[in-house]
């Protein structure tokens, strides 16, 4: 069973659109959650951590639902520069970080 | 801004050869990791390293793989006898703190091509 599952997409959206990505994790003992962004053939870079109360950073909003073991990322007012693969990550207390396969986003002019 | 650096950026090797990938983690970080990503696939955990020893490793990290921190700065991944399926991007990452806090910072990766 995969630790972290994501819809791989691709999501193709017009500039200015709002897009949401979902992710589920299988290990109820997971403690920390993150969204990473990965551009083509580049390293993953932290987009934002996901807190239990939900958190927002500019156009990006992350939500965590521990009961459903579900994480989401909402991007408002999409920009061309948002085109990338978005990786959902769950971490347990043993320092292992589990990556989802990623969701591909292309923002179209 | 401090960053994780990796060398080489790309290495081409023949099957059966030994390869060493090098990483310099961020200087005040305590936890070090190697991940790999086969083209088009997900980022996979290989090994984590803390206090000069392996803290966890995955099924991928078999006897062909080893890690070392030979001095205070470098963190290396050695593949003893490369196989075709070892072709991938290898990412080094470091983390300041353990437990439930602290994000992973990744290097730019070393692309390994095994012929």
mmCIF file of C-alpha atoms in Angstrom:
data_model
loop_
_atom_site.group_PDB
_atom_site.id
_atom_site.type_symbol
_atom_site.label_atom_id
_atom_site.label_comp_id
_atom_site.label_asym_id
_atom_site.label_seq_id
_atom_site.Cartn_x
_atom_site.Cartn_y
_atom_site.Cartn_z
ATOM 1 C CA UNK A 1 0.000 0.000 0.000
ATOM 2 C CA UNK A 2 1.328 3.420 -0.926
ATOM 3 C CA UNK A 3 2.123 5.666 2.006
ATOM 4 C CA UNK A 4 0.979 8.778 0.188
ATOM 5 C CA UNK A 5 -1.376 8.869 -2.778
ATOM 6 C CA UNK A 6 -2.061 11.718 -5.129
ATOM 7 C CA UNK A 7 -3.967 12.178 -8.345
ATOM 8 C CA UNK A 8 -1.130 12.520 -10.890
ATOM 9 C CA UNK A 9 -3.194 14.787 -13.133
ATOM 10 C CA UNK A 10 -2.265 16.474 -15.368
ATOM 11 C CA UNK A 11 -4.226 19.548 -14.438
ATOM 12 C CA UNK A 12 -4.326 22.108 -17.230
ATOM 13 C CA UNK A 13 -5.891 25.362 -16.082
ATOM 14 C CA UNK A 14 -6.104 28.892 -17.492
ATOM 15 C CA UNK A 15 -4.301 31.769 -15.855
ATOM 16 C CA UNK A 16 -6.316 33.184 -12.999
ATOM 17 C CA UNK A 17 -8.116 29.945 -12.248
ATOM 18 C CA UNK A 18 -8.371 28.296 -8.856
ATOM 19 C CA UNK A 19 -7.131 24.731 -8.655
ATOM 20 C CA UNK A 20 -7.155 22.214 -5.816
ATOM 21 C CA UNK A 21 -5.002 19.150 -5.255
ATOM 22 C CA UNK A 22 -5.801 16.351 -2.874
ATOM 23 C CA UNK A 23 -3.660 13.782 -1.181
ATOM 24 C CA UNK A 24 -4.289 10.901 1.208
ATOM 25 C CA UNK A 25 -1.858 9.198 3.545
ATOM 26 C CA UNK A 26 -2.120 5.694 4.913
ATOM 27 C CA UNK A 27 -0.137 5.874 8.141
ATOM 28 C CA UNK A 28 -2.271 7.315 10.917
ATOM 29 C CA UNK A 29 0.929 7.849 12.925
ATOM 30 C CA UNK A 30 2.160 10.444 10.432
ATOM 31 C CA UNK A 31 2.933 13.635 12.258
ATOM 32 C CA UNK A 32 4.099 16.277 9.811
ATOM 33 C CA UNK A 33 2.872 17.171 6.370
ATOM 34 C CA UNK A 34 4.252 19.288 3.595
ATOM 35 C CA UNK A 35 3.665 20.370 0.047
ATOM 36 C CA UNK A 36 6.774 20.494 -2.107
ATOM 37 C CA UNK A 37 7.052 21.884 -5.599
ATOM 38 C CA UNK A 38 9.248 20.222 -8.221
ATOM 39 C CA UNK A 39 10.069 21.805 -11.541
ATOM 40 C CA UNK A 40 11.062 19.571 -14.425
ATOM 41 C CA UNK A 41 14.377 17.801 -13.702
ATOM 42 C CA UNK A 42 14.973 19.948 -10.636
ATOM 43 C CA UNK A 43 15.050 19.220 -6.930
ATOM 44 C CA UNK A 44 11.931 19.378 -4.760
ATOM 45 C CA UNK A 45 11.544 22.659 -2.920
ATOM 46 C CA UNK A 46 9.318 23.286 0.067
ATOM 47 C CA UNK A 47 6.167 25.162 -0.847
ATOM 48 C CA UNK A 48 4.567 25.076 2.576
ATOM 49 C CA UNK A 49 4.118 23.031 5.702
ATOM 50 C CA UNK A 50 0.593 21.883 6.511
ATOM 51 C CA UNK A 51 -0.709 22.562 9.989
ATOM 52 C CA UNK A 52 -3.715 21.021 11.709
ATOM 53 C CA UNK A 53 -5.546 24.329 11.765
ATOM 54 C CA UNK A 54 -4.930 24.930 8.084
ATOM 55 C CA UNK A 55 -2.623 27.625 6.833
ATOM 56 C CA UNK A 56 -2.382 30.153 4.077
ATOM 57 C CA UNK A 57 0.575 31.706 2.297
ATOM 58 C CA UNK A 58 -0.468 34.278 -0.239
ATOM 59 C CA UNK A 59 -2.379 32.507 -2.993
ATOM 60 C CA UNK A 60 -1.748 29.076 -1.469
ATOM 61 C CA UNK A 61 -3.898 27.422 1.192
ATOM 62 C CA UNK A 62 -3.188 24.048 2.766
ATOM 63 C CA UNK A 63 -5.617 21.983 4.802
ATOM 64 C CA UNK A 64 -5.204 18.849 6.884
ATOM 65 C CA UNK A 65 -7.974 16.479 7.916
ATOM 66 C CA UNK A 66 -6.499 13.935 10.310
ATOM 67 C CA UNK A 67 -9.744 12.004 10.699
ATOM 68 C CA UNK A 68 -9.879 11.331 6.960
ATOM 69 C CA UNK A 69 -6.077 11.268 6.562
ATOM 70 C CA UNK A 70 -6.410 13.824 3.820
ATOM 71 C CA UNK A 71 -4.350 16.850 2.819
ATOM 72 C CA UNK A 72 -5.246 19.496 0.274
ATOM 73 C CA UNK A 73 -3.603 22.399 -1.503
ATOM 74 C CA UNK A 74 -5.572 25.229 -3.051
ATOM 75 C CA UNK A 75 -3.968 27.638 -5.480
ATOM 76 C CA UNK A 76 -5.913 30.801 -6.247
ATOM 77 C CA UNK A 77 -5.345 33.155 -9.187
ATOM 78 C CA UNK A 78 -2.993 30.715 -10.938
ATOM 79 C CA UNK A 79 0.104 32.172 -12.588
ATOM 80 C CA UNK A 80 2.103 30.740 -15.470
ATOM 81 C CA UNK A 81 4.978 30.336 -13.012
ATOM 82 C CA UNK A 82 2.870 27.950 -10.918
ATOM 83 C CA UNK A 83 3.325 25.285 -13.614
ATOM 84 C CA UNK A 84 5.170 22.455 -11.872
ATOM 85 C CA UNK A 85 4.633 19.135 -10.148
ATOM 86 C CA UNK A 86 3.288 19.395 -6.615
ATOM 87 C CA UNK A 87 4.432 16.716 -4.185
ATOM 88 C CA UNK A 88 2.486 15.771 -1.083
ATOM 89 C CA UNK A 89 4.757 14.610 1.751
ATOM 90 C CA UNK A 90 4.015 12.912 5.064
ATOM 91 C CA UNK A 91 6.555 12.367 7.790
ATOM 92 C CA UNK A 92 6.498 10.043 10.750
ATOM 93 C CA UNK A 93 8.311 10.465 14.034
ATOM 94 C CA UNK A 94 11.083 8.239 12.749
ATOM 95 C CA UNK A 95 12.337 10.936 10.416
ATOM 96 C CA UNK A 96 11.188 9.253 7.247
ATOM 97 C CA UNK A 97 9.545 11.475 4.680
ATOM 98 C CA UNK A 98 7.158 9.760 2.273
ATOM 99 C CA UNK A 99 6.525 11.404 -1.054
ATOM 100 C CA UNK A 100 3.490 11.062 -3.250
ATOM 101 C CA UNK A 101 3.970 10.605 -6.972
ATOM 102 C CA UNK A 102 3.131 14.254 -7.515
ATOM 103 C CA UNK A 103 0.381 16.140 -9.312
ATOM 104 C CA UNK A 104 1.311 17.876 -12.535
ATOM 105 C CA UNK A 105 -0.029 21.388 -13.077
ATOM 106 C CA UNK A 106 0.192 23.405 -16.272
ATOM 107 C CA UNK A 107 -1.159 26.944 -16.257
ATOM 108 C CA UNK A 108 -2.147 28.024 -19.722
ATOM 109 C CA UNK A 109 -2.003 31.644 -20.933
ATOM 110 C CA UNK B 1 21.103 31.511 1.705
ATOM 111 C CA UNK B 2 22.721 28.234 2.811
ATOM 112 C CA UNK B 3 22.197 25.367 0.421
ATOM 113 C CA UNK B 4 22.907 21.689 -0.050
ATOM 114 C CA UNK B 5 25.469 21.123 -2.788
ATOM 115 C CA UNK B 6 25.983 17.923 -4.747
ATOM 116 C CA UNK B 7 28.658 16.671 -7.106
ATOM 117 C CA UNK B 8 28.815 15.540 -9.807
ATOM 118 C CA UNK B 9 25.754 16.968 -11.476
ATOM 119 C CA UNK B 10 25.821 14.159 -14.019
ATOM 120 C CA UNK B 11 27.789 10.932 -14.125
ATOM 121 C CA UNK B 12 27.785 8.297 -16.835
ATOM 122 C CA UNK B 13 29.199 4.922 -15.887
ATOM 123 C CA UNK B 14 29.398 1.373 -17.162
ATOM 124 C CA UNK B 15 27.395 -1.377 -15.493
ATOM 125 C CA UNK B 16 29.390 -2.995 -12.712
ATOM 126 C CA UNK B 17 31.462 0.099 -11.936
ATOM 127 C CA UNK B 18 31.582 1.794 -8.553
ATOM 128 C CA UNK B 19 30.147 5.262 -8.216
ATOM 129 C CA UNK B 20 30.493 7.794 -5.408
ATOM 130 C CA UNK B 21 28.079 10.687 -5.193
ATOM 131 C CA UNK B 22 29.037 13.564 -2.930
ATOM 132 C CA UNK B 23 26.994 16.002 -0.926
ATOM 133 C CA UNK B 24 27.757 18.917 1.343
ATOM 134 C CA UNK B 25 24.732 19.414 3.603
ATOM 135 C CA UNK B 26 23.846 22.745 5.189
ATOM 136 C CA UNK B 27 26.413 23.318 7.908
ATOM 137 C CA UNK B 28 24.233 23.432 11.031
ATOM 138 C CA UNK B 29 21.963 20.582 9.962
ATOM 139 C CA UNK B 30 22.056 17.337 11.859
ATOM 140 C CA UNK B 31 20.048 14.876 9.737
ATOM 141 C CA UNK B 32 21.088 13.789 6.283
ATOM 142 C CA UNK B 33 19.263 11.831 3.636
ATOM 143 C CA UNK B 34 19.646 10.285 0.232
ATOM 144 C CA UNK B 35 16.662 9.987 -2.063
ATOM 145 C CA UNK B 36 16.447 8.833 -5.639
ATOM 146 C CA UNK B 37 14.011 9.589 -8.426
ATOM 147 C CA UNK B 38 13.846 7.424 -11.504
ATOM 148 C CA UNK B 39 12.743 9.473 -14.495
ATOM 149 C CA UNK B 40 8.998 10.004 -14.420
ATOM 150 C CA UNK B 41 8.577 8.333 -11.053
ATOM 151 C CA UNK B 42 8.251 9.472 -7.472
ATOM 152 C CA UNK B 43 10.943 10.551 -5.058
ATOM 153 C CA UNK B 44 12.002 7.442 -3.118
ATOM 154 C CA UNK B 45 13.695 7.323 0.261
ATOM 155 C CA UNK B 46 17.010 5.489 0.396
ATOM 156 C CA UNK B 47 18.638 6.218 3.735
ATOM 157 C CA UNK B 48 18.784 8.647 6.635
ATOM 158 C CA UNK B 49 21.881 9.400 8.691
ATOM 159 C CA UNK B 50 22.235 10.964 12.099
ATOM 160 C CA UNK B 51 25.028 11.146 14.641
ATOM 161 C CA UNK B 52 27.440 9.405 12.277
ATOM 162 C CA UNK B 53 25.328 6.359 11.691
ATOM 163 C CA UNK B 54 22.429 5.163 9.568
ATOM 164 C CA UNK B 55 19.148 5.775 11.361
ATOM 165 C CA UNK B 56 16.819 4.266 8.772
ATOM 166 C CA UNK B 57 17.090 2.683 5.361
ATOM 167 C CA UNK B 58 14.643 1.452 2.774
ATOM 168 C CA UNK B 59 14.443 -1.846 0.919
ATOM 169 C CA UNK B 60 16.151 -0.182 -2.017
ATOM 170 C CA UNK B 61 19.249 0.450 0.100
ATOM 171 C CA UNK B 62 20.748 -3.019 -0.202
ATOM 172 C CA UNK B 63 24.328 -4.213 0.254
ATOM 173 C CA UNK B 64 25.390 -2.451 -2.933
ATOM 174 C CA UNK B 65 24.816 0.911 -1.265
ATOM 175 C CA UNK B 66 26.757 2.555 1.520
ATOM 176 C CA UNK B 67 26.946 6.021 3.043
ATOM 177 C CA UNK B 68 29.741 7.805 4.823
ATOM 178 C CA UNK B 69 30.456 11.107 6.444
ATOM 179 C CA UNK B 70 34.240 11.030 6.111
ATOM 180 C CA UNK B 71 34.759 14.500 7.555
ATOM 181 C CA UNK B 72 32.691 17.232 9.123
ATOM 182 C CA UNK B 73 31.158 18.417 5.878
ATOM 183 C CA UNK B 74 30.873 15.741 3.188
ATOM 184 C CA UNK B 75 28.182 13.076 3.030
ATOM 185 C CA UNK B 76 28.694 10.428 0.357
ATOM 186 C CA UNK B 77 26.627 7.717 -1.275
ATOM 187 C CA UNK B 78 28.565 4.824 -2.791
ATOM 188 C CA UNK B 79 27.100 2.293 -5.175
ATOM 189 C CA UNK B 80 29.539 -0.622 -5.329
ATOM 190 C CA UNK B 81 28.558 -2.315 -8.565
ATOM 191 C CA UNK B 82 26.094 -0.297 -10.578
ATOM 192 C CA UNK B 83 23.178 -1.873 -12.402
ATOM 193 C CA UNK B 84 21.146 -0.481 -15.266
ATOM 194 C CA UNK B 85 18.217 0.087 -12.910
ATOM 195 C CA UNK B 86 20.361 2.366 -10.733
ATOM 196 C CA UNK B 87 20.007 5.035 -13.414
ATOM 197 C CA UNK B 88 18.187 7.862 -11.662
ATOM 198 C CA UNK B 89 18.522 11.299 -10.151
ATOM 199 C CA UNK B 90 19.977 11.038 -6.664
ATOM 200 C CA UNK B 91 19.071 13.803 -4.263
ATOM 201 C CA UNK B 92 20.843 14.567 -1.034
ATOM 202 C CA UNK B 93 18.823 16.365 1.617
ATOM 203 C CA UNK B 94 19.476 17.723 5.056
ATOM 204 C CA UNK B 95 17.361 18.759 7.964
ATOM 205 C CA UNK B 96 18.157 20.892 10.966
ATOM 206 C CA UNK B 97 16.041 19.102 13.510
ATOM 207 C CA UNK B 98 14.476 15.702 13.905
ATOM 208 C CA UNK B 99 11.165 14.520 15.226
ATOM 209 C CA UNK B 100 8.068 16.206 13.925
ATOM 210 C CA UNK B 101 9.644 19.508 13.050
ATOM 211 C CA UNK B 102 11.936 20.667 10.336
ATOM 212 C CA UNK B 103 11.685 20.623 6.600
ATOM 213 C CA UNK B 104 13.973 18.833 4.186
ATOM 214 C CA UNK B 105 16.316 20.934 2.067
ATOM 215 C CA UNK B 106 17.373 19.245 -1.151
ATOM 216 C CA UNK B 107 20.461 19.578 -3.272
ATOM 217 C CA UNK B 108 20.140 19.978 -7.028
ATOM 218 C CA UNK B 109 20.749 16.280 -7.533
ATOM 219 C CA UNK B 110 23.257 14.037 -9.253
ATOM 220 C CA UNK B 111 22.014 12.359 -12.384
ATOM 221 C CA UNK B 112 23.445 8.861 -12.740
ATOM 222 C CA UNK B 113 23.306 7.097 -16.081
ATOM 223 C CA UNK B 114 24.390 3.454 -16.125
ATOM 224 C CA UNK B 115 25.136 2.010 -19.558
#
